[in-house]
Amino acid sequence: MGKIISIANQKGGVGKTTTAINFASMLAKKNKKVLLIDADPQGNATSGVGLNKNCKFSTYDLLINDVQVINVIQKVNIKKLDVCPTNTSLAGAEVELVNAERREIRLKEKLDIARQNYDFIIIDCPPSLGLITINALVASNSVMIPVQCEYFALEGVGELLKTIELVRRYYNRNLIIEGAVLTMYDPRTRLSNQVVQEINKYFGDKVFETVIPRNVRLSEAPSYGMPIVTYDPLSKGSRSYEKLTKEFLKKNNS
């Protein structure tokens, strides 16, 4: 049974989608069968792996309609990586879910069927704590939290942790924090180094040792519809995500 990991932080611009795309791609490169689910209505994970957002079925259909994962997944240019794409129609799901039956467990029901076909399922959550994120957390075994090395880095993280605790209490008592990932690190600035210290104090041993640096090639890759491992495998950004993936696999004995 595959492990399901939500990549979540309701604060935008923290490297959440960049982490989801590149972590999923690196896992696939390490010979793991991976499903990346784009659960962010912006659809950046979809375009970031080179898929068209005008797809027949999307993550919206997983949440709202009687469509199974097998009918939504699309293949990409990375062997062993499948993707559930999305588009702006997903934004309407937040409203439609409010009065829906089993509204918090709809994604879980679909993924419980699909997880036997994958080693890992990675969910790119929206930058909010609405019902789509709740569905992702209820379906997941763990949460990875990207935190950018900038001022106000911890703003909103407390709310996310409260939401995780509520999901644990009512729907998914086995949900754990996989770890915090420090992103957009610039070793030249005092601020970046101060934030690293602050995050380590806040999360303790739940912080990944690997730090993701600011990297031009990492920023460019999505505009070409490629993960960094395809766009520039020798870049600092690519090497950092490979190191993060190795650290994760070691922690999970995989």
XYZ file of C-alpha atoms in Angstrom:
254
model
C 0.000 0.000 0.000
C 1.466 3.335 -1.049
C 2.203 6.108 1.419
C 0.203 9.296 0.832
C 1.907 12.627 1.581
C 0.283 16.060 1.451
C 2.528 19.020 0.643
C 0.763 21.811 2.533
C 1.144 25.389 3.682
C -1.734 27.853 3.360
C 0.742 30.704 2.897
C 1.380 31.224 -0.818
C 4.794 31.587 -2.422
C 6.659 29.210 -0.113
C 7.799 26.695 -2.733
C 4.927 24.272 -2.119
C 4.216 23.352 -5.741
C 7.929 23.424 -6.628
C 8.496 20.914 -3.825
C 5.545 18.725 -4.862
C 6.673 18.541 -8.516
C 10.355 17.975 -7.845
C 9.977 15.643 -4.871
C 7.528 13.458 -6.832
C 9.816 13.468 -9.887
C 12.889 12.561 -7.838
C 11.027 9.684 -6.171
C 10.146 8.384 -9.646
C 13.792 8.741 -10.700
C 14.667 6.605 -7.673
C 12.569 3.845 -9.232
C 9.470 4.423 -7.062
C 5.999 4.301 -8.640
C 4.559 7.747 -7.912
C 1.248 9.531 -8.383
C 1.257 13.341 -8.169
C -2.172 14.830 -7.478
C -2.638 18.502 -8.323
C -5.203 19.660 -5.754
C -4.476 23.377 -6.184
C -7.019 25.181 -8.440
C -4.170 27.250 -9.906
C -3.034 24.070 -11.668
C 0.665 24.934 -11.467
C 1.739 21.357 -10.761
C -0.174 20.315 -13.900
C 1.544 22.816 -16.198
C 4.824 22.357 -14.303
C 5.104 18.765 -15.563
C 4.101 19.721 -19.099
C 0.402 18.784 -19.073
C -2.428 20.795 -20.586
C -4.973 22.082 -18.064
C -7.788 21.491 -20.581
C -8.173 17.846 -19.610
C -11.256 15.613 -19.887
C -11.144 14.618 -16.206
C -9.331 16.323 -13.340
C -8.977 16.335 -9.557
C -12.335 18.138 -9.522
C -13.956 14.916 -10.792
C -12.284 12.893 -8.034
C -13.849 15.140 -5.401
C -17.233 15.914 -6.939
C -18.121 13.230 -9.498
C -18.139 9.447 -9.559
C -14.832 9.248 -11.453
C -12.018 6.965 -10.320
C -8.301 7.826 -10.279
C -7.544 5.484 -13.184
C -9.722 7.651 -15.448
C -8.015 10.894 -14.378
C -4.309 10.002 -14.444
C -2.103 11.127 -17.293
C 1.381 10.001 -18.219
C 4.295 12.427 -18.344
C 7.838 12.210 -19.721
C 9.217 10.794 -16.488
C 9.050 7.027 -16.211
C 7.070 5.769 -13.174
C 5.392 9.157 -12.581
C 1.631 9.539 -13.130
C -0.260 12.809 -12.606
C -3.857 13.717 -11.747
C -4.105 17.134 -13.423
C -6.374 20.006 -12.485
C -7.655 23.352 -13.723
C -9.705 26.305 -12.448
C -12.874 24.180 -12.221
C -11.443 22.877 -8.936
C -12.039 26.300 -7.355
C -15.779 25.577 -7.484
C -15.285 22.342 -5.548
C -14.858 24.264 -2.280
C -18.421 25.572 -2.585
C -19.900 22.334 -3.925
C -18.378 20.288 -1.111
C -20.016 22.360 1.631
C -23.354 20.540 1.393
C -22.048 17.286 -0.079
C -22.353 13.920 1.649
C -19.098 12.506 3.077
C -17.531 15.844 2.165
C -14.313 15.346 4.168
C -13.532 11.802 3.007
C -14.240 11.907 -0.725
C -10.598 11.990 -1.796
C -9.676 9.306 0.731
C -12.275 6.945 -0.727
C -10.794 7.342 -4.211
C -7.168 7.063 -3.087
C -7.789 4.006 -0.905
C -8.573 2.179 -4.165
C -5.609 3.642 -6.076
C -2.851 3.423 -3.468
C -2.173 -0.284 -4.045
C -0.739 0.673 -7.464
C 1.824 3.176 -6.134
C 4.738 3.409 -3.718
C 3.959 7.074 -3.003
C 1.096 9.459 -3.691
C 2.025 13.154 -3.412
C -0.759 15.745 -3.078
C -0.074 19.390 -3.901
C -2.568 21.168 -1.622
C -4.087 24.603 -2.304
C -2.762 27.624 -0.355
C -5.778 27.592 1.986
C -7.274 25.503 4.776
C -10.625 24.787 3.098
C -12.349 21.498 2.310
C -9.925 20.530 -0.465
C -6.997 20.673 1.968
C -9.075 18.854 4.601
C -9.775 16.087 2.044
C -6.048 15.819 1.308
C -5.111 15.609 5.011
C -7.814 13.036 5.755
C -6.500 10.886 2.884
C -2.814 11.230 3.878
C -0.403 9.344 6.082
C 1.758 12.426 6.588
C 2.248 16.125 5.815
C 5.354 17.808 4.440
C 5.444 21.552 5.176
C 7.592 23.810 2.976
C 8.697 26.936 4.879
C 10.484 29.734 3.045
C 13.584 31.345 4.567
C 12.075 34.818 4.615
C 10.522 37.274 7.036
C 7.140 36.075 8.412
C 8.163 32.483 7.583
C 6.133 31.072 10.473
C 3.089 33.220 9.745
C 0.151 30.884 9.304
C 2.057 27.707 10.208
C 0.329 27.672 13.611
C -3.072 27.611 11.860
C -1.969 24.718 9.669
C -0.808 22.769 12.722
C -4.187 23.407 14.406
C -5.950 22.086 11.304
C -3.730 18.993 11.292
C -4.609 18.428 14.957
C -8.351 18.731 14.222
C -8.062 16.271 11.336
C -6.230 13.896 13.669
C -8.932 14.222 16.311
C -11.946 13.682 14.073
C -10.909 11.852 10.897
C -7.362 10.531 10.740
C -5.692 9.834 14.062
C -2.600 8.357 12.368
C -1.719 11.533 10.440
C 1.847 12.648 11.227
C 4.086 15.560 10.263
C 6.671 14.167 7.843
C 8.789 17.246 8.337
C 9.336 20.903 7.509
C 11.388 21.687 4.397
C 13.303 24.966 4.352
C 13.031 26.588 0.909
C 14.404 29.685 -0.871
C 17.513 29.688 1.307
C 20.168 32.290 0.543
C 23.311 31.626 2.617
C 24.566 35.177 1.959
C 21.813 36.834 3.994
C 21.642 37.083 7.754
C 17.837 36.789 7.536
C 17.946 33.344 5.903
C 20.239 32.051 8.628
C 18.080 33.568 11.371
C 14.963 31.918 9.882
C 16.727 28.533 9.766
C 17.433 28.846 13.508
C 13.848 29.923 14.198
C 12.327 27.040 12.219
C 14.601 24.541 13.948
C 13.477 25.882 17.332
C 9.824 25.683 16.302
C 9.784 22.216 14.687
C 12.713 20.595 16.500
C 13.731 17.256 14.978
C 10.919 17.512 12.421
C 13.018 19.725 10.142
C 14.696 18.045 7.160
C 18.464 18.561 7.145
C 18.365 19.289 3.415
C 17.740 22.946 2.634
C 16.443 24.057 -0.781
C 18.373 27.123 -2.034
C 17.184 30.020 -4.145
C 18.085 28.891 -7.656
C 17.370 30.529 -11.011
C 17.167 27.187 -12.849
C 14.625 25.937 -10.304
C 12.483 29.021 -10.965
C 12.790 28.655 -14.745
C 11.905 24.960 -15.010
C 8.071 25.249 -14.631
C 7.826 27.696 -17.529
C 9.252 24.936 -19.749
C 6.832 22.357 -18.312
C 9.643 20.338 -16.758
C 10.710 19.269 -13.280
C 14.219 20.411 -12.448
C 15.616 16.866 -12.807
C 14.695 17.033 -16.521
C 15.357 20.732 -17.133
C 18.784 20.937 -15.486
C 19.782 17.821 -13.529
C 23.159 19.287 -12.573
C 21.805 22.527 -11.064
C 21.948 23.327 -7.355
C 18.170 23.062 -7.183
C 18.144 19.590 -8.713
C 20.922 18.340 -6.440
C 19.064 19.720 -3.402
C 15.796 17.948 -4.257
C 17.707 14.743 -4.915
C 19.337 15.072 -1.483
C 15.931 15.751 0.137
C 14.473 12.664 -1.553
C 17.363 10.481 -0.365
C 16.920 11.822 3.176
C 13.183 11.092 3.038
C 13.688 7.538 1.706
C 16.285 6.818 4.397
C 13.886 8.043 7.120
C 11.150 5.834 5.668
C 13.424 2.812 5.162
C 12.459 2.758 1.483
